[in-house]
Short mmCIF file of C-alpha atoms (C1' of nucleotides) in Angstrom, two decimals:
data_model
loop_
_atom_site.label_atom_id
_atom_site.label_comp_id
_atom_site.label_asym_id
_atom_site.label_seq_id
_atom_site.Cartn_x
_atom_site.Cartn_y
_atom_site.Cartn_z
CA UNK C 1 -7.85 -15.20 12.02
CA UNK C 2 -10.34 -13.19 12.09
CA UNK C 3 -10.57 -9.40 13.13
CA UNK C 4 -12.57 -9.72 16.31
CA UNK C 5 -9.71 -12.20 17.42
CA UNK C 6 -7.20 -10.25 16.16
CA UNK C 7 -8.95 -7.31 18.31
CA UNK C 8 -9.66 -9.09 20.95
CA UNK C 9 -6.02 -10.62 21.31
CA UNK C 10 -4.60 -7.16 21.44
CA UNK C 11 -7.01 -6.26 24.08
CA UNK C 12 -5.69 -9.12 26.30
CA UNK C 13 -2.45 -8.36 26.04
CA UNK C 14 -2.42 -4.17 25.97
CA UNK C 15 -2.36 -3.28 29.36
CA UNK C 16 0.33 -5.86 30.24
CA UNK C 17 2.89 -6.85 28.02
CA UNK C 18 3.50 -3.09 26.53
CA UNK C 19 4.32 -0.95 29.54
CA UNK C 20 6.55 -3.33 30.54
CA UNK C 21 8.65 -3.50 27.59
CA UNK C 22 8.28 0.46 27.98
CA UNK C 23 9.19 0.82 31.61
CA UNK C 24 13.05 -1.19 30.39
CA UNK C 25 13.01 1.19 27.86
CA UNK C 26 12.93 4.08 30.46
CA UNK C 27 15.27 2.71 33.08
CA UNK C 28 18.12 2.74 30.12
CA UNK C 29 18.01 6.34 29.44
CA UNK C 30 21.94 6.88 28.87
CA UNK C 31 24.13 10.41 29.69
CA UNK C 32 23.32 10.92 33.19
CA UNK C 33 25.21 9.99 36.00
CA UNK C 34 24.42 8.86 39.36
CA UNK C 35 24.23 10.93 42.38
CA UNK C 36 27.15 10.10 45.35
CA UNK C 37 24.35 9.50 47.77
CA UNK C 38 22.42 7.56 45.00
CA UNK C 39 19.32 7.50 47.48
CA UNK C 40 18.75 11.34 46.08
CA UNK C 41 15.30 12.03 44.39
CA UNK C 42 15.64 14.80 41.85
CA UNK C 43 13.01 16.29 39.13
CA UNK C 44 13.95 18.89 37.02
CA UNK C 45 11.58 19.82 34.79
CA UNK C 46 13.14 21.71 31.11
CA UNK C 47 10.73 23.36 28.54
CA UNK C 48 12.54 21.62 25.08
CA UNK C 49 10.90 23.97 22.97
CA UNK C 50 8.37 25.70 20.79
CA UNK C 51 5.37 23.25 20.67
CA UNK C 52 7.71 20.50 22.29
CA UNK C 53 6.47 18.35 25.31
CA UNK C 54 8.35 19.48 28.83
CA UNK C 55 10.80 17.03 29.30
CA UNK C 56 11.13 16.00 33.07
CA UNK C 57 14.58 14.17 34.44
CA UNK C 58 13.98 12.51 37.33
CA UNK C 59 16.32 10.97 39.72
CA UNK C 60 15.71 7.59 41.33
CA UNK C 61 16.56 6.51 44.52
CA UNK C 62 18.24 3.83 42.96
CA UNK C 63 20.79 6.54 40.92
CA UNK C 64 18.73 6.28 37.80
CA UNK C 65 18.16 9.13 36.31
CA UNK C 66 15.29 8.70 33.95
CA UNK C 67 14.28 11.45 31.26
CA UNK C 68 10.56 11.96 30.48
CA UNK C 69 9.10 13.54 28.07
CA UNK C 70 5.43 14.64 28.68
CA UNK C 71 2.84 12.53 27.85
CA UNK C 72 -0.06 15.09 26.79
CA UNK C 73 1.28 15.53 23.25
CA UNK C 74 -0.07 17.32 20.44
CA UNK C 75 -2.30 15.62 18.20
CA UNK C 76 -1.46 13.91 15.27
CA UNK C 77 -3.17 14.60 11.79
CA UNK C 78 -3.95 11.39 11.34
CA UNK C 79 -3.09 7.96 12.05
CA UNK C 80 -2.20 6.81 8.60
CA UNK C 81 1.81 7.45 8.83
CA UNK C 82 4.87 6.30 6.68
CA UNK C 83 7.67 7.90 6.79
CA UNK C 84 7.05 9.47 3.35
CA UNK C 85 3.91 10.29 4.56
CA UNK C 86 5.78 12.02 7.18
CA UNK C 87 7.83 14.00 5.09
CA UNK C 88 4.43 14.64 3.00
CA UNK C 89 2.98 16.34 5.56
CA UNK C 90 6.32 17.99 7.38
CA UNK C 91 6.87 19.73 3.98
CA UNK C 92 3.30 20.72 4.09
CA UNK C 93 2.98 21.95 7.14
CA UNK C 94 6.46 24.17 5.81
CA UNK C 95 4.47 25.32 3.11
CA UNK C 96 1.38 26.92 5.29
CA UNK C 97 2.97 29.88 5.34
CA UNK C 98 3.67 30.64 1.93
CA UNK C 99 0.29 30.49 -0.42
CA UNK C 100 2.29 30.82 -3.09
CA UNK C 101 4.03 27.07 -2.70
CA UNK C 102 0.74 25.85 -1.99
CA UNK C 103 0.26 24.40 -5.41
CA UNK C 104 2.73 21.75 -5.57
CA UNK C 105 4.17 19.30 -8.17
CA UNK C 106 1.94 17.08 -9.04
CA UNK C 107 3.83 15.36 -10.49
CA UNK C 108 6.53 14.38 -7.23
CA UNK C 109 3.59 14.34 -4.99
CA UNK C 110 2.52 11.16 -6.93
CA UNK C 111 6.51 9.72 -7.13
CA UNK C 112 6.34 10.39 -2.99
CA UNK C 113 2.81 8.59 -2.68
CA UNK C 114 3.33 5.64 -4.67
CA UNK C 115 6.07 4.54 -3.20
CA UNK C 116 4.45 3.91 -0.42
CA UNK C 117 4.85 0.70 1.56
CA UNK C 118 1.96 -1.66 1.13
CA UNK C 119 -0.23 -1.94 4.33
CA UNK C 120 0.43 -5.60 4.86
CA UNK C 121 4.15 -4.23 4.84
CA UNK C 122 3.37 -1.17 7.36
CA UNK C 123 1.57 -3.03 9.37
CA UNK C 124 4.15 -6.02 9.56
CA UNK C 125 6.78 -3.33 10.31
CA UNK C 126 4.79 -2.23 13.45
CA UNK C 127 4.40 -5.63 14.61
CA UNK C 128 8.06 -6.07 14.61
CA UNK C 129 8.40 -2.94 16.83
CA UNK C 130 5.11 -4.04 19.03
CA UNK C 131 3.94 -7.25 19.89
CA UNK C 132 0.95 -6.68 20.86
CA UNK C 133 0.22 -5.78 16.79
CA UNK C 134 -0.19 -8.75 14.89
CA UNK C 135 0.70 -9.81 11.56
CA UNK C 136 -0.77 -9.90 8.60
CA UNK C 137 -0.24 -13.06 6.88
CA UNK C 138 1.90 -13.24 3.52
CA UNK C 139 -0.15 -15.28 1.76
CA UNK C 140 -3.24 -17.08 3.10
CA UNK C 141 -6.25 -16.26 4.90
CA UNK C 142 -9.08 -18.28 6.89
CA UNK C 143 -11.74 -19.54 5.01
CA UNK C 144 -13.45 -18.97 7.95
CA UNK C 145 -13.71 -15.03 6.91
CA UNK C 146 -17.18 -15.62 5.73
CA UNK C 147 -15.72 -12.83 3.05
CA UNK C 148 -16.50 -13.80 -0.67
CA UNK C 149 -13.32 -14.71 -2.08
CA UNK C 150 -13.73 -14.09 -5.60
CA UNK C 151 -10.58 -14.51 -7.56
CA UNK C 152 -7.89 -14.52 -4.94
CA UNK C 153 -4.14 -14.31 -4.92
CA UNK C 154 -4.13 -17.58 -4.26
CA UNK C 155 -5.93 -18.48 -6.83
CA UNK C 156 -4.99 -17.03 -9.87
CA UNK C 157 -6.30 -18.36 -13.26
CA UNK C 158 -3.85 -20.24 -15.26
CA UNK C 159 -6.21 -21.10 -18.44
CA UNK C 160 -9.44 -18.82 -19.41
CA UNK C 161 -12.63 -20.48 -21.26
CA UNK C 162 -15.65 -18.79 -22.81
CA UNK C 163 -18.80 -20.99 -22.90
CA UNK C 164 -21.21 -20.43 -24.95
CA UNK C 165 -23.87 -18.53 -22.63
CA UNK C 166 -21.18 -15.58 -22.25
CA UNK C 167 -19.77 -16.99 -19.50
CA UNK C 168 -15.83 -17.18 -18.29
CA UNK C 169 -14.49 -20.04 -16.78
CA UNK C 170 -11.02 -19.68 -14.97
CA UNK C 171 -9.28 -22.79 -14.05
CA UNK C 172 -6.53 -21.73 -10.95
CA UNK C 173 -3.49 -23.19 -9.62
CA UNK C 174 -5.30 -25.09 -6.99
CA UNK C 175 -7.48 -26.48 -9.26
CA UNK C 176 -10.36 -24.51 -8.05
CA UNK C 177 -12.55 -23.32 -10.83
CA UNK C 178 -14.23 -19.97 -11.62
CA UNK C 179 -17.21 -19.18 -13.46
CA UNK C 180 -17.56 -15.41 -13.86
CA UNK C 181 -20.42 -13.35 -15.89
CA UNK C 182 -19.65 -10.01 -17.49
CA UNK C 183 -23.22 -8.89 -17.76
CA UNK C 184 -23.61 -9.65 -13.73
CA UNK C 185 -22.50 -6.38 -11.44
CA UNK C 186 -21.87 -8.06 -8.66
CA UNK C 187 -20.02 -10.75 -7.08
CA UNK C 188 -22.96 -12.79 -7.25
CA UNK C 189 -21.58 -13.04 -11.07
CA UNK C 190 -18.52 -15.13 -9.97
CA UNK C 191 -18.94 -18.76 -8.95
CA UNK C 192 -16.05 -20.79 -7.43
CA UNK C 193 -16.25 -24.71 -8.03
CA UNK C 194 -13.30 -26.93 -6.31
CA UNK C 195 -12.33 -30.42 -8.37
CA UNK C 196 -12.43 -33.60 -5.88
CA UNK C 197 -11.41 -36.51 -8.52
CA UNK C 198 -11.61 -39.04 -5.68
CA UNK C 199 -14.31 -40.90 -4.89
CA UNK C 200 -15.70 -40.13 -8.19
CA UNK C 201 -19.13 -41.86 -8.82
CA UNK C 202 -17.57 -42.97 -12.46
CA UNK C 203 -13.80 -43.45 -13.52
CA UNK C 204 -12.79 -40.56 -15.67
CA UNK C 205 -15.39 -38.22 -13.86
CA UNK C 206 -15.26 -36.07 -10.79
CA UNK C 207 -17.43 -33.81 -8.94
CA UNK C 208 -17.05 -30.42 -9.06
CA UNK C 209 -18.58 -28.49 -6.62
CA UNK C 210 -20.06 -24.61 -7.05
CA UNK C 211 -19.84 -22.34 -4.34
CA UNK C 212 -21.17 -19.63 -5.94
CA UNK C 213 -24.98 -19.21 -6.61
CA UNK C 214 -26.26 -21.82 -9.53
CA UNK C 215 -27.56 -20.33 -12.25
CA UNK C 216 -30.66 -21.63 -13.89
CA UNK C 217 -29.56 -23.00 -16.80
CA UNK C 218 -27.41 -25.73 -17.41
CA UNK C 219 -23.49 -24.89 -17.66
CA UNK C 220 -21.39 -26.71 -20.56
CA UNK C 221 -17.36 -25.90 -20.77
CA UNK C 222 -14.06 -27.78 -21.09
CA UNK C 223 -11.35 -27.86 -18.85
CA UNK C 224 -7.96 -28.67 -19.63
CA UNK C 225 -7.35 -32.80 -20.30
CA UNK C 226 -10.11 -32.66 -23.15
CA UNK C 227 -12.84 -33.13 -20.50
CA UNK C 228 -16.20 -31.63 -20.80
CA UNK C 229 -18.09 -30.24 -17.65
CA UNK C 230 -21.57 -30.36 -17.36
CA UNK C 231 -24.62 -30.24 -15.62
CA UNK C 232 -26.45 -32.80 -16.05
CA UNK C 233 -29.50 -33.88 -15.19
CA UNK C 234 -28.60 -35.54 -11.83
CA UNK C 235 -26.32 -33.26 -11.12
CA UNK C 236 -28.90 -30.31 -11.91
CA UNK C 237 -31.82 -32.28 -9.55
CA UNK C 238 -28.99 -32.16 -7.19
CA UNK C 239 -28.65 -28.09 -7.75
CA UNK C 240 -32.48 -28.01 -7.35
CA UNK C 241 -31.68 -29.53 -3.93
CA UNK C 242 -28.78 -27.74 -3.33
CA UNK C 243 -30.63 -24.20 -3.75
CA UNK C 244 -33.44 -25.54 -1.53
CA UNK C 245 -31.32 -26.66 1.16
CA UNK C 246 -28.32 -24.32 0.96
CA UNK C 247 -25.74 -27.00 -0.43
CA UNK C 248 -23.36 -26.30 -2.99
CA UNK C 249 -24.75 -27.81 -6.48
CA UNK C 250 -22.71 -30.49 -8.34
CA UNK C 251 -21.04 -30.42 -11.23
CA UNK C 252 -19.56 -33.46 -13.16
CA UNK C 253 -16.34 -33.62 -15.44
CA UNK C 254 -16.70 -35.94 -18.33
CA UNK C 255 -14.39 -37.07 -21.57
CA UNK C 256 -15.92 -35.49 -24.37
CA UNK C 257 -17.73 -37.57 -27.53
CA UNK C 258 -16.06 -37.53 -30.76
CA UNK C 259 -18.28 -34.83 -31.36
CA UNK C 260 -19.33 -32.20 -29.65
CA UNK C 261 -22.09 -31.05 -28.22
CA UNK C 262 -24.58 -28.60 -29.76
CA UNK C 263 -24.04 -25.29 -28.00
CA UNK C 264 -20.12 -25.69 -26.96
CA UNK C 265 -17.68 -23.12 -27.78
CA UNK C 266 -14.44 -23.89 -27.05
CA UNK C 267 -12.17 -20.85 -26.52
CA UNK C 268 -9.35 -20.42 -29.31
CA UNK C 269 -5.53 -19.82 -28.32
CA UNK C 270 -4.43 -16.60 -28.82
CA UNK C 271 -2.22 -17.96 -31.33
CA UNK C 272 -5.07 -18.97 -33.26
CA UNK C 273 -6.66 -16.23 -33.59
CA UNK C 274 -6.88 -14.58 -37.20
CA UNK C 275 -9.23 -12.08 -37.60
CA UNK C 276 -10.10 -8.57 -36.21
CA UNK C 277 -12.90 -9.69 -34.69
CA UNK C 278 -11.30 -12.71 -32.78
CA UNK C 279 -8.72 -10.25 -32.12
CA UNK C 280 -11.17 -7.36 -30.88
CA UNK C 281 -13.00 -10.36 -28.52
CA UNK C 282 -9.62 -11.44 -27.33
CA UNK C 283 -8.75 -8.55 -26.11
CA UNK C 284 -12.24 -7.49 -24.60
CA UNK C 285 -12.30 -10.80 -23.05
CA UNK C 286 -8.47 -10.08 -21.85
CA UNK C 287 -9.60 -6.36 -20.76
CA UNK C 288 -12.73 -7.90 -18.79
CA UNK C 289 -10.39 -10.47 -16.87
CA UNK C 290 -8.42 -7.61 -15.72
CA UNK C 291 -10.79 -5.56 -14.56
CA UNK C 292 -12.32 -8.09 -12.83
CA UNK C 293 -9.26 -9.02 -11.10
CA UNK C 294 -8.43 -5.69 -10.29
CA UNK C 295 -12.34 -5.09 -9.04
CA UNK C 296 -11.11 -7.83 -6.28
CA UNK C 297 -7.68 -6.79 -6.05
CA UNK C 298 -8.97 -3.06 -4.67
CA UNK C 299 -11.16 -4.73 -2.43
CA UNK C 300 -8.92 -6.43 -1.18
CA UNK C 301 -6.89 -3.42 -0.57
CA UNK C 302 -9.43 -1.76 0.75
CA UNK C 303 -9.73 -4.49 3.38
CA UNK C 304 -6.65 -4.13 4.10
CA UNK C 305 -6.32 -0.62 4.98
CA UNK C 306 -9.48 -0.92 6.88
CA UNK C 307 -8.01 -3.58 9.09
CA UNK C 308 -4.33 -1.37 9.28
CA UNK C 309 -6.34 2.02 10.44
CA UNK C 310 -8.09 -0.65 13.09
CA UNK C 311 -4.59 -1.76 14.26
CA UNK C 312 -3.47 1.47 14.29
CA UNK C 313 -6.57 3.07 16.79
CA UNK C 314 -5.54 -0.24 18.64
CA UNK C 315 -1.99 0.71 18.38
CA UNK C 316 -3.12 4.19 19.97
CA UNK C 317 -5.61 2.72 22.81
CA UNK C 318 -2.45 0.88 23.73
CA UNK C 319 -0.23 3.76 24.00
CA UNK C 320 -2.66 5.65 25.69
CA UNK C 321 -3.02 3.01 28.46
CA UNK C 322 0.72 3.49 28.95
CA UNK C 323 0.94 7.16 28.79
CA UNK C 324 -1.69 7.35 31.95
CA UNK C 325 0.74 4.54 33.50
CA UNK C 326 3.29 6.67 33.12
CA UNK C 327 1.71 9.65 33.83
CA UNK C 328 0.57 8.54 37.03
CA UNK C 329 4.11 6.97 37.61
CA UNK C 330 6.12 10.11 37.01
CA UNK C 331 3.38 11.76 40.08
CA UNK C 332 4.40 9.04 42.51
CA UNK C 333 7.85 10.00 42.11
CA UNK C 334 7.07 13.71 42.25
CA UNK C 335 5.68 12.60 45.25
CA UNK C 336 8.04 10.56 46.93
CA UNK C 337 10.80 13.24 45.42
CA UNK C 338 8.51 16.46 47.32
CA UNK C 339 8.15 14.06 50.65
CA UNK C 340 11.99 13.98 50.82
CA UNK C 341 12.72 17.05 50.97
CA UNK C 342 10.58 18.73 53.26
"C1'" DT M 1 -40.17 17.30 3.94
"C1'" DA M 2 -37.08 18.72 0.23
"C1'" DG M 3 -32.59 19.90 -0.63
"C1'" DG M 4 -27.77 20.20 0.65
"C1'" DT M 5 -23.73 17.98 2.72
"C1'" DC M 6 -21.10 14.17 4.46
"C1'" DT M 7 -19.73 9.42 4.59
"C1'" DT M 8 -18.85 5.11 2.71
"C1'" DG M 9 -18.07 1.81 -0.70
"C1'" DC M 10 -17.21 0.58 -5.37
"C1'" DG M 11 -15.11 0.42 -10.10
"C1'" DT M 12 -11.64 2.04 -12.92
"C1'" DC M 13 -7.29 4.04 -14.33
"C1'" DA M 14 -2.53 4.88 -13.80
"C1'" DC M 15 1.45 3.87 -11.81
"C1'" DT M 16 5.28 1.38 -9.14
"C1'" DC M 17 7.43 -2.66 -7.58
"C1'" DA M 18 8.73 -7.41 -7.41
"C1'" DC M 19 9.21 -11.50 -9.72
"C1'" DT M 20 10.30 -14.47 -13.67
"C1'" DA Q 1 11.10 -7.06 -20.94
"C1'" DG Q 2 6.78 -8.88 -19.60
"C1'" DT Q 3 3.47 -9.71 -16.12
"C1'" DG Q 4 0.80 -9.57 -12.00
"C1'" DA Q 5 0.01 -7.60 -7.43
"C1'" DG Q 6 -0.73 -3.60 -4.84
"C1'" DT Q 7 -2.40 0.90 -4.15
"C1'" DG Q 8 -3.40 6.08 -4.67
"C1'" DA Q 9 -6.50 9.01 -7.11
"C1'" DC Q 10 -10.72 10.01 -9.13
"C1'" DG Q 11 -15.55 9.88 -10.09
"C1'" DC Q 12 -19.96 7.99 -9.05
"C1'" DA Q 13 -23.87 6.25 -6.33
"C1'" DA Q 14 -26.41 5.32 -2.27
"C1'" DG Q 15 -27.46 6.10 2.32
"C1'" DA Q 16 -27.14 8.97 6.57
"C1'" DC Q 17 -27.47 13.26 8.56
"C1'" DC Q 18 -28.55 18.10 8.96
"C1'" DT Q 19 -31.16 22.33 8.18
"C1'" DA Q 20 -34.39 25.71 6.53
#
DNA sequence: TAGGTCTTGCGTCACTCACT
DNA sequence: AGTGAGTGACGCAAGACCTA
């Protein structure tokens, strides 16, 4: 789903389905008993305290009485709250008085932060409590995004290749595959390919298709099943056509000669390897995969809080709505309470 | 218009948590 | 215990905006 929908969805159901759930909220205000009459109209209003809202009681006709709090409340610091992050800032605001505590501990500042829920756990949490906020989805998302995946959640790598132009190839759970290039900056670097064995123009082939952008030369690598991927040159007239018309270039799996091909590196097991060097590009090519998932894994965060601080402004549009209903409810029954008794 | 400031996004590191 | 996901913090870069 995508935000707009998600945005717009709220929208639709704001105005209605919150201020409702609100208004039963109201009417079961407990500790206050009826009048004898019960057709009495009270409002009392009460001044709580030092920088708290005036709380008003009012008395229904019905024999409800109702507290309410005002609605014009002081503005929050932000709209990025946990309940650590509450305390955070409660124990900072404590400390404005006193410079000297104004340097804190590092050191439990960090403890408090990182605990932190995730946002996808925040912002599941507020659903529960409102409706109108939707979910965020455990695990999968619309391909519909238009959002370059890269290497997913979903799709973690199971085996790592090296190919001989520098390249890594990451096969995934799903059997999608991933080309990625170190010496490329951008995601343009990382191509995804997705298997389809049936309907394979040869047995013991299948296409492979590359989402990604093609690169100009050919590609070689193995996959796992001693098969050998590669461009050839059908498949690479087909990228040719592919790049003019937009279409994802082909790719085909093959079963490897006895021997192999000039230019093919196939990628030792860490088990295998020996020396310093194979150990030192073992772990650079271990240290690159890392950083590379953890390049997508923060923007994927990143999305993520972006899309929480937009439910939460929703969140607050929605509440807002309700305080003017309110608002505007507590002056009809002011009204109907100052008609009475004159 | 040049320089300063602010905003935004990105990559990386460090750390915690959950899972196996 | 090891591993991967998630995320805050930090620094950097690029663009937007403001001001003398």
């Amino acid at each position: 789903m995508t935000m707009e929908m998600v945005e717009s969805q709220q929208d639709d159901n704001a105005v209605d389905s919150v201020p409702e759930r609100d208004a039963g909220h109201l009417e079961n205000q407990p500790g206050r008993s009826r009048t004898s009459t019960g057709s009495e109209v009270s409002v009392a209003v009460s001044r709580a305290g030092r920088g708290s809202p005036a709380v008003t009681l009012v008395q229904l006709p019905s024999g409800q009485n109702v507290h309410v709090q005002g609605v014009i409340q002081a503005t929050q610091p932000s709209v990025i709250q946990s309940p650590h992050m509450q305390a955070v800032q409660v124990a900072s605001i404590a400390d404005e008085s006193t410079e000297s505590k104004e340097i804190t501990d590092s050191q439990k500042r960090r403890e408090i932060l990182s605990r932190r829920p995730s946002y996808r756990k925040i912002l599941n949490e507020l659903s529960s409590d409102a409706p109108a906020v939707p979910k965020i989805e455990e695990e999968e998302k619309s391909d519909d995004e238009g959002v370059p995946s890269g290497i997913s959640a979903t799709a973690m790598p199971t085996s790592l290749y090296h190919t001989n132009t520098g390249q890594y190839i990451t096969i995934t759970r799903s059997g999608a595959i991933q080309i990625f290039n170190p010496s490329s900056d951008d995601v343009h670097g990382l191509q995804t390919l997705t298997m389809t064995n049936s309907g394979a123009p040869q047995p013991g082939a299948a296409i492979v298709q590359c989402a990604g952008q093609s690169p100009d030369g050919t590609q070689q690598f193995f996959v796992p099943g001693n098969q050998l991927v590669v461009q050839d040159r059908d498949s690479l007239l087909l990228n040719r056509v592919a790049a003019a018309t937009g279409d994802m270039p082909a790719y085909q799996i093959r079963t490897p000669a006895t021997t192999l091909p000039q230019g093919v590196v196939m990628a030792a097991s860490p088990g295998t390897l020996h020396s310093p060097q194979q150990l030192a590009e073992e772990a650079t090519r271990k240290r690159e995969l890392r950083l590379m998932k953890n390049r997508e894994a923060a923007k994927e965060c990143r999305r993520r809080k972006k899309e929480y601080i937009k439910c939460l402004e929703s969140r607050v549009a929605v509440l807002e709505v309700q305080n003017k209903k309110l608002i505007e409810e507590l002056e009809t029954l002011k009204d109907i309470c100052s008609s009475k008794t004159d």
